[in-house]
Short mmCIF file of C-alpha atoms in Angstrom, two decimals:
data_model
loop_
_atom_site.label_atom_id
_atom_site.label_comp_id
_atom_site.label_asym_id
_atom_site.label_seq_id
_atom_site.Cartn_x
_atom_site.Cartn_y
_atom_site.Cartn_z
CA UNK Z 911 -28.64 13.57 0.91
CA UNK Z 912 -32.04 12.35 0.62
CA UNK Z 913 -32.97 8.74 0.49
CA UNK Z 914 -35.86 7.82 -1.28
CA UNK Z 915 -37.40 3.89 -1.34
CA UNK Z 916 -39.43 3.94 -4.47
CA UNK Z 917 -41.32 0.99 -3.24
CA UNK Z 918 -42.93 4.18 -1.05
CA UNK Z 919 -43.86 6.15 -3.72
CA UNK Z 920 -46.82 6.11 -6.03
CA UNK Z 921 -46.19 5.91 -9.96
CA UNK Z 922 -46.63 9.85 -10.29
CA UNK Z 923 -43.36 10.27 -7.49
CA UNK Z 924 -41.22 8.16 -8.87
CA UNK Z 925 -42.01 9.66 -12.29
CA UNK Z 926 -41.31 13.26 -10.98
CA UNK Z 927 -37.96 12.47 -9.42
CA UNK Z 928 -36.76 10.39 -13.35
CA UNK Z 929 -37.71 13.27 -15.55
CA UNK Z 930 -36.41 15.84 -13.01
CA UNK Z 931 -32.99 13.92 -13.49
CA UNK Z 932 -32.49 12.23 -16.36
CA UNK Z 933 -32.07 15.48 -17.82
CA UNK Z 934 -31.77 16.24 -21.03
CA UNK Z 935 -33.05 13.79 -23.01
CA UNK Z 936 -33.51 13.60 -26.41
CA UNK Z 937 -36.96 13.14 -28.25
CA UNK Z 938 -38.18 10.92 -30.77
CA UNK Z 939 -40.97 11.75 -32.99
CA UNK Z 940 -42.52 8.69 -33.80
CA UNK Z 941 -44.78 7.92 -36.61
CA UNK Z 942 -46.64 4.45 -36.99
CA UNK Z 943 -49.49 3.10 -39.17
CA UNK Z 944 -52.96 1.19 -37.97
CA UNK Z 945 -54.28 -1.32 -39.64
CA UNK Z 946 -56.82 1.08 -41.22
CA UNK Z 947 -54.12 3.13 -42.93
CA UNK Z 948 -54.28 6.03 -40.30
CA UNK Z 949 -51.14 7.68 -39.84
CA UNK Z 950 -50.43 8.24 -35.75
CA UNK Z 951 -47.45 10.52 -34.62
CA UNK Z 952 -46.43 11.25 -31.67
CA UNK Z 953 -43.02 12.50 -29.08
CA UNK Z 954 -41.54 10.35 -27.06
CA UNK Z 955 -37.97 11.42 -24.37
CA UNK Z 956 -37.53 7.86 -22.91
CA UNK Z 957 -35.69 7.57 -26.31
CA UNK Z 958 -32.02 6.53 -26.97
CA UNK Z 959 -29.20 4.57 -29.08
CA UNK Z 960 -28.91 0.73 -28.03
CA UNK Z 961 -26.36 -0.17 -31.09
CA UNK Z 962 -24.39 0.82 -33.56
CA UNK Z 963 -23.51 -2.40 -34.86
CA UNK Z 964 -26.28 -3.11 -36.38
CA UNK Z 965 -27.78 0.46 -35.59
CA UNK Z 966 -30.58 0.29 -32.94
CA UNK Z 967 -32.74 2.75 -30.76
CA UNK Z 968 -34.44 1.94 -28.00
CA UNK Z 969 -38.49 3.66 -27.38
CA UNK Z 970 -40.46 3.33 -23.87
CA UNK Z 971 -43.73 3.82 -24.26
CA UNK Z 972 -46.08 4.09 -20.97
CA UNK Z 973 -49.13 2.29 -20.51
CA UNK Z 974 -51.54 4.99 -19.09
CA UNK Z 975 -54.35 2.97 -17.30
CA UNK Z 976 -52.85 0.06 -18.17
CA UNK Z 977 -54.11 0.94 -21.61
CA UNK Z 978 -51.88 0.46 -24.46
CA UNK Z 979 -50.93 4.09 -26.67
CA UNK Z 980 -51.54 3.84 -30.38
CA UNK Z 981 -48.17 4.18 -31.20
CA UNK Z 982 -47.19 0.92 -29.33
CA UNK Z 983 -50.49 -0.95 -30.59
CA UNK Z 984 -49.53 0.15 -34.11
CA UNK Z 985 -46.02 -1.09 -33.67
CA UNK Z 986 -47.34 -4.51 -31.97
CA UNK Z 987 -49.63 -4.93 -35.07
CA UNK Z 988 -46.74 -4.43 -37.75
CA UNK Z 989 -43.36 -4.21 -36.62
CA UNK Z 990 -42.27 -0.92 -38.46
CA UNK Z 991 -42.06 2.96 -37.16
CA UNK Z 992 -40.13 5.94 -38.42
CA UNK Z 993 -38.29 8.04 -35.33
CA UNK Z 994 -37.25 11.76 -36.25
CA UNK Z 995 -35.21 14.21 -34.07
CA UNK Z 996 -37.14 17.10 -32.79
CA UNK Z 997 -35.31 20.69 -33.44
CA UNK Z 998 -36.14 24.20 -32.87
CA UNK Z 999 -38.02 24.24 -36.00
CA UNK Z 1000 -40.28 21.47 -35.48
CA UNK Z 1001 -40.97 21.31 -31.93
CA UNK Z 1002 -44.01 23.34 -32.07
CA UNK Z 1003 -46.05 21.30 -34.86
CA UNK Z 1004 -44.57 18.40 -33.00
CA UNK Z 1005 -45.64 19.19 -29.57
CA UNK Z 1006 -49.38 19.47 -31.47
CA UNK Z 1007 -49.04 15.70 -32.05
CA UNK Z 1008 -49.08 14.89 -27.92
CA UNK Z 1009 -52.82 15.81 -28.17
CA UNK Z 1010 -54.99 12.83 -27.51
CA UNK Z 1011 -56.68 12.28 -30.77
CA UNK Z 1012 -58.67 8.74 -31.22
CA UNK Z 1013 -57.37 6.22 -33.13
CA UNK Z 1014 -59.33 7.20 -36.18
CA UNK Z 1015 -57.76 10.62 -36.59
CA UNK Z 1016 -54.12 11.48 -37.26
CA UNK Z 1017 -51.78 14.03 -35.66
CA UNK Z 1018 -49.74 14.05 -39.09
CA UNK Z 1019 -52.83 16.23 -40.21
CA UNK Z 1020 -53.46 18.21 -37.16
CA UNK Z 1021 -50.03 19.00 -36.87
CA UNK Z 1022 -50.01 20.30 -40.34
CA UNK Z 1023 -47.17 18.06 -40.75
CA UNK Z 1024 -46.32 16.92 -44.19
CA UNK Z 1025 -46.35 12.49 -44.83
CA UNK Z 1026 -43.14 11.80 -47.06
CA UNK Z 1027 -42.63 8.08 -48.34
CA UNK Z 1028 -40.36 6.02 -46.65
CA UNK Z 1029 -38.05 3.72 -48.41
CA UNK Z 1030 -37.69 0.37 -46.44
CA UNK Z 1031 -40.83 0.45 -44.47
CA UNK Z 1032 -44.17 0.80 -45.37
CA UNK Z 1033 -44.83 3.60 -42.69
CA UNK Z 1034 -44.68 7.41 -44.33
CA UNK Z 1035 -42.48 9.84 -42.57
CA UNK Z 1036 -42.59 13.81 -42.43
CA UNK Z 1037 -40.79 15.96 -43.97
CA UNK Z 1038 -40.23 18.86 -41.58
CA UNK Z 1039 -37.69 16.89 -40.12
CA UNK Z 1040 -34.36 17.32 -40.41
CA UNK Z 1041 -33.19 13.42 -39.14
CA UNK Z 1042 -35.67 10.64 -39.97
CA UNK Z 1043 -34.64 6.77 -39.54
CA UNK Z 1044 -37.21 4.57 -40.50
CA UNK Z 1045 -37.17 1.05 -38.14
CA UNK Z 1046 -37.90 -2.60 -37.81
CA UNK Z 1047 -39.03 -3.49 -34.30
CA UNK Z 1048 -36.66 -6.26 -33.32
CA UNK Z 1049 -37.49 -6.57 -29.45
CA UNK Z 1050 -40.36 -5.88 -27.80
CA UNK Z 1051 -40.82 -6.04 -24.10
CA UNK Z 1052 -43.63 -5.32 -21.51
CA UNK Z 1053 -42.16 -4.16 -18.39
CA UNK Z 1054 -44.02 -4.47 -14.93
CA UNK Z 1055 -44.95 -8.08 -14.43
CA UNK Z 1056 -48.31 -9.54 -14.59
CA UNK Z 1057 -50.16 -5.74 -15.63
CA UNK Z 1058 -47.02 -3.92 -17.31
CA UNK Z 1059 -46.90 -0.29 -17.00
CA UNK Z 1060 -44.67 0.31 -20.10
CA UNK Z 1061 -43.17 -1.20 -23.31
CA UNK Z 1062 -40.14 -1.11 -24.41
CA UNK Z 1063 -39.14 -1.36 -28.43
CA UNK Z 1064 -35.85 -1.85 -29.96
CA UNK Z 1065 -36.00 -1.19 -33.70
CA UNK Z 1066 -32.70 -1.49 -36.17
CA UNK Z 1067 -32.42 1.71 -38.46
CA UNK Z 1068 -32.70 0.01 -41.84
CA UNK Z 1069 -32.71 3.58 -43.76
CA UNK Z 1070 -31.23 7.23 -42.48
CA UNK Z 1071 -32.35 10.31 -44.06
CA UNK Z 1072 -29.81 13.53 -43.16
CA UNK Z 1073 -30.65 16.80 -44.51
CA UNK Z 1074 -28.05 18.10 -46.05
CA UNK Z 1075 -27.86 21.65 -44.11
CA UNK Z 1076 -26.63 19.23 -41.63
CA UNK Z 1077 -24.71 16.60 -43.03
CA UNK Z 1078 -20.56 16.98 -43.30
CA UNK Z 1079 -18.08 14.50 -44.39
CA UNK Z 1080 -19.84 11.82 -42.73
CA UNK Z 1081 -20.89 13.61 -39.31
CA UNK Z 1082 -23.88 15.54 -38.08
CA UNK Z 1083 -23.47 19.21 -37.48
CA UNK Z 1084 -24.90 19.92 -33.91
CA UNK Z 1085 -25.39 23.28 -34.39
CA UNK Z 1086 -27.27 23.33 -37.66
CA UNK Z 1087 -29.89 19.74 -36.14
CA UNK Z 1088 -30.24 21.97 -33.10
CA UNK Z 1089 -32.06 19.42 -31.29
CA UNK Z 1090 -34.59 20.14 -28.82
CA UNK Z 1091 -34.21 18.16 -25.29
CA UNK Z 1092 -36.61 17.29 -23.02
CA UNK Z 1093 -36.72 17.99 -19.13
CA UNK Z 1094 -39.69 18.11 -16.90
CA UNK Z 1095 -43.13 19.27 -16.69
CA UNK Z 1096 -43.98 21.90 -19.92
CA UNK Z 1097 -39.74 22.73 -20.10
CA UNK Z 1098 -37.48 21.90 -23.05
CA UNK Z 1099 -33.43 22.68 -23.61
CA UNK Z 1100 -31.76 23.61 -26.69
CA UNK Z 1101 -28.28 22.50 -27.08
CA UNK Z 1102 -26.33 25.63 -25.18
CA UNK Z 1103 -23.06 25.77 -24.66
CA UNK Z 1104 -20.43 23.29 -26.08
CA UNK Z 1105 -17.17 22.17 -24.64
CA UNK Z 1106 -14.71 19.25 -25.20
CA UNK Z 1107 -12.66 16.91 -22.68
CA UNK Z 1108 -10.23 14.78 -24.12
CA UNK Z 1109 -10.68 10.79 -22.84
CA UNK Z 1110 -7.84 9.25 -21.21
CA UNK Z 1111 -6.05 6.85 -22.82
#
């Protein structure tokens, strides 16, 4: 084995050896609104469930330069975002979105994405998803001391909308979402093979 102190690395090593790892992981499209009524999207794989009781997700957002993404701005500023699961349909509008636009322009419409009214929060979502869960931000917290590198959100799911290709007696079909996983550098994952192990009792 290897042993790696990542006290020795820079930023950019210790990023390399996490998203060759922590593999797959799921991404969140994430759509947020500024204050001048632009609509920002954008993917994001340090994405997960914190709760089901109430339901929470969790969304790390990086601090490039120290300098704050729109998406986590837009969240500061009014506590709302929608997150949608990227599939094998989407993923190519979606990965459009990681452009860097400025502030004053919107992915949504680069993208060619299509805005869809959200019920709970004021922040649209789009409709070429086939999972969207609009969100109240309940936690946020900078992470990194005195100049944080990252933010991390915890929002509670207040609304869930399930396509119903998808949707069976309560339960999502993995085969028909065939979500879209993240790994490292320009690489993604479909789901592949499935297979079952029973948990002790």
């Amino acid at each position: 084995m290897i042993s790696i102190d990542p006290k020795h690395n820079s930023e950019r090593e210790n990023y390399k050896l996490l998203i060759g790892t922590v593999i797959p992981r799921p991404i969140a499209f994430v759509t947020t609104q500024s204050a001048a009524g632009i609509l920002n999207g954008a993917p994001f794989s340090y994405f997960n469930i914190v709760s089901a009781n109430p339901p929470m997700v969790s969304l790390s957002i990086q601090r490039p330069a120290g300098r704050l993404k729109d998406t986590a701005r837009n969240i500061y500023d009014n506590h709302e975002f929608v997150v949608h699961i990227v599939d094998d349909e989407n993923v190519e509008r979606i990965n459009q979105t990681a452009a860097s636009l400025p502030a004053t322009e919107s992915e949504i419409e680069l993208a060619n994405l299509t805005p869809v009214q959200s019920n709970c929060v004021a922040v649209p979502g789009v409709l070429e998803a086939k999972v969207r869960m609009e969100c109240k931000l309940v936690q946020a917290i900078p992470l990194g001391g005195e100049e944080p590198g990252s933010d991390l959100f915890i929002g509670e799911i207040v609304q869930f909308h399930i396509a119903e290709s998808i949707y069976q007696e309560g339960r999502i079909d993995p085969r028909s979402l065939n979500a879209v996983s993240r790994l490292a550098g320009s690489n993604y994952a479909t789901l592949g093979e499935m297979f079952s192990i029973e948990r002790p009792e």
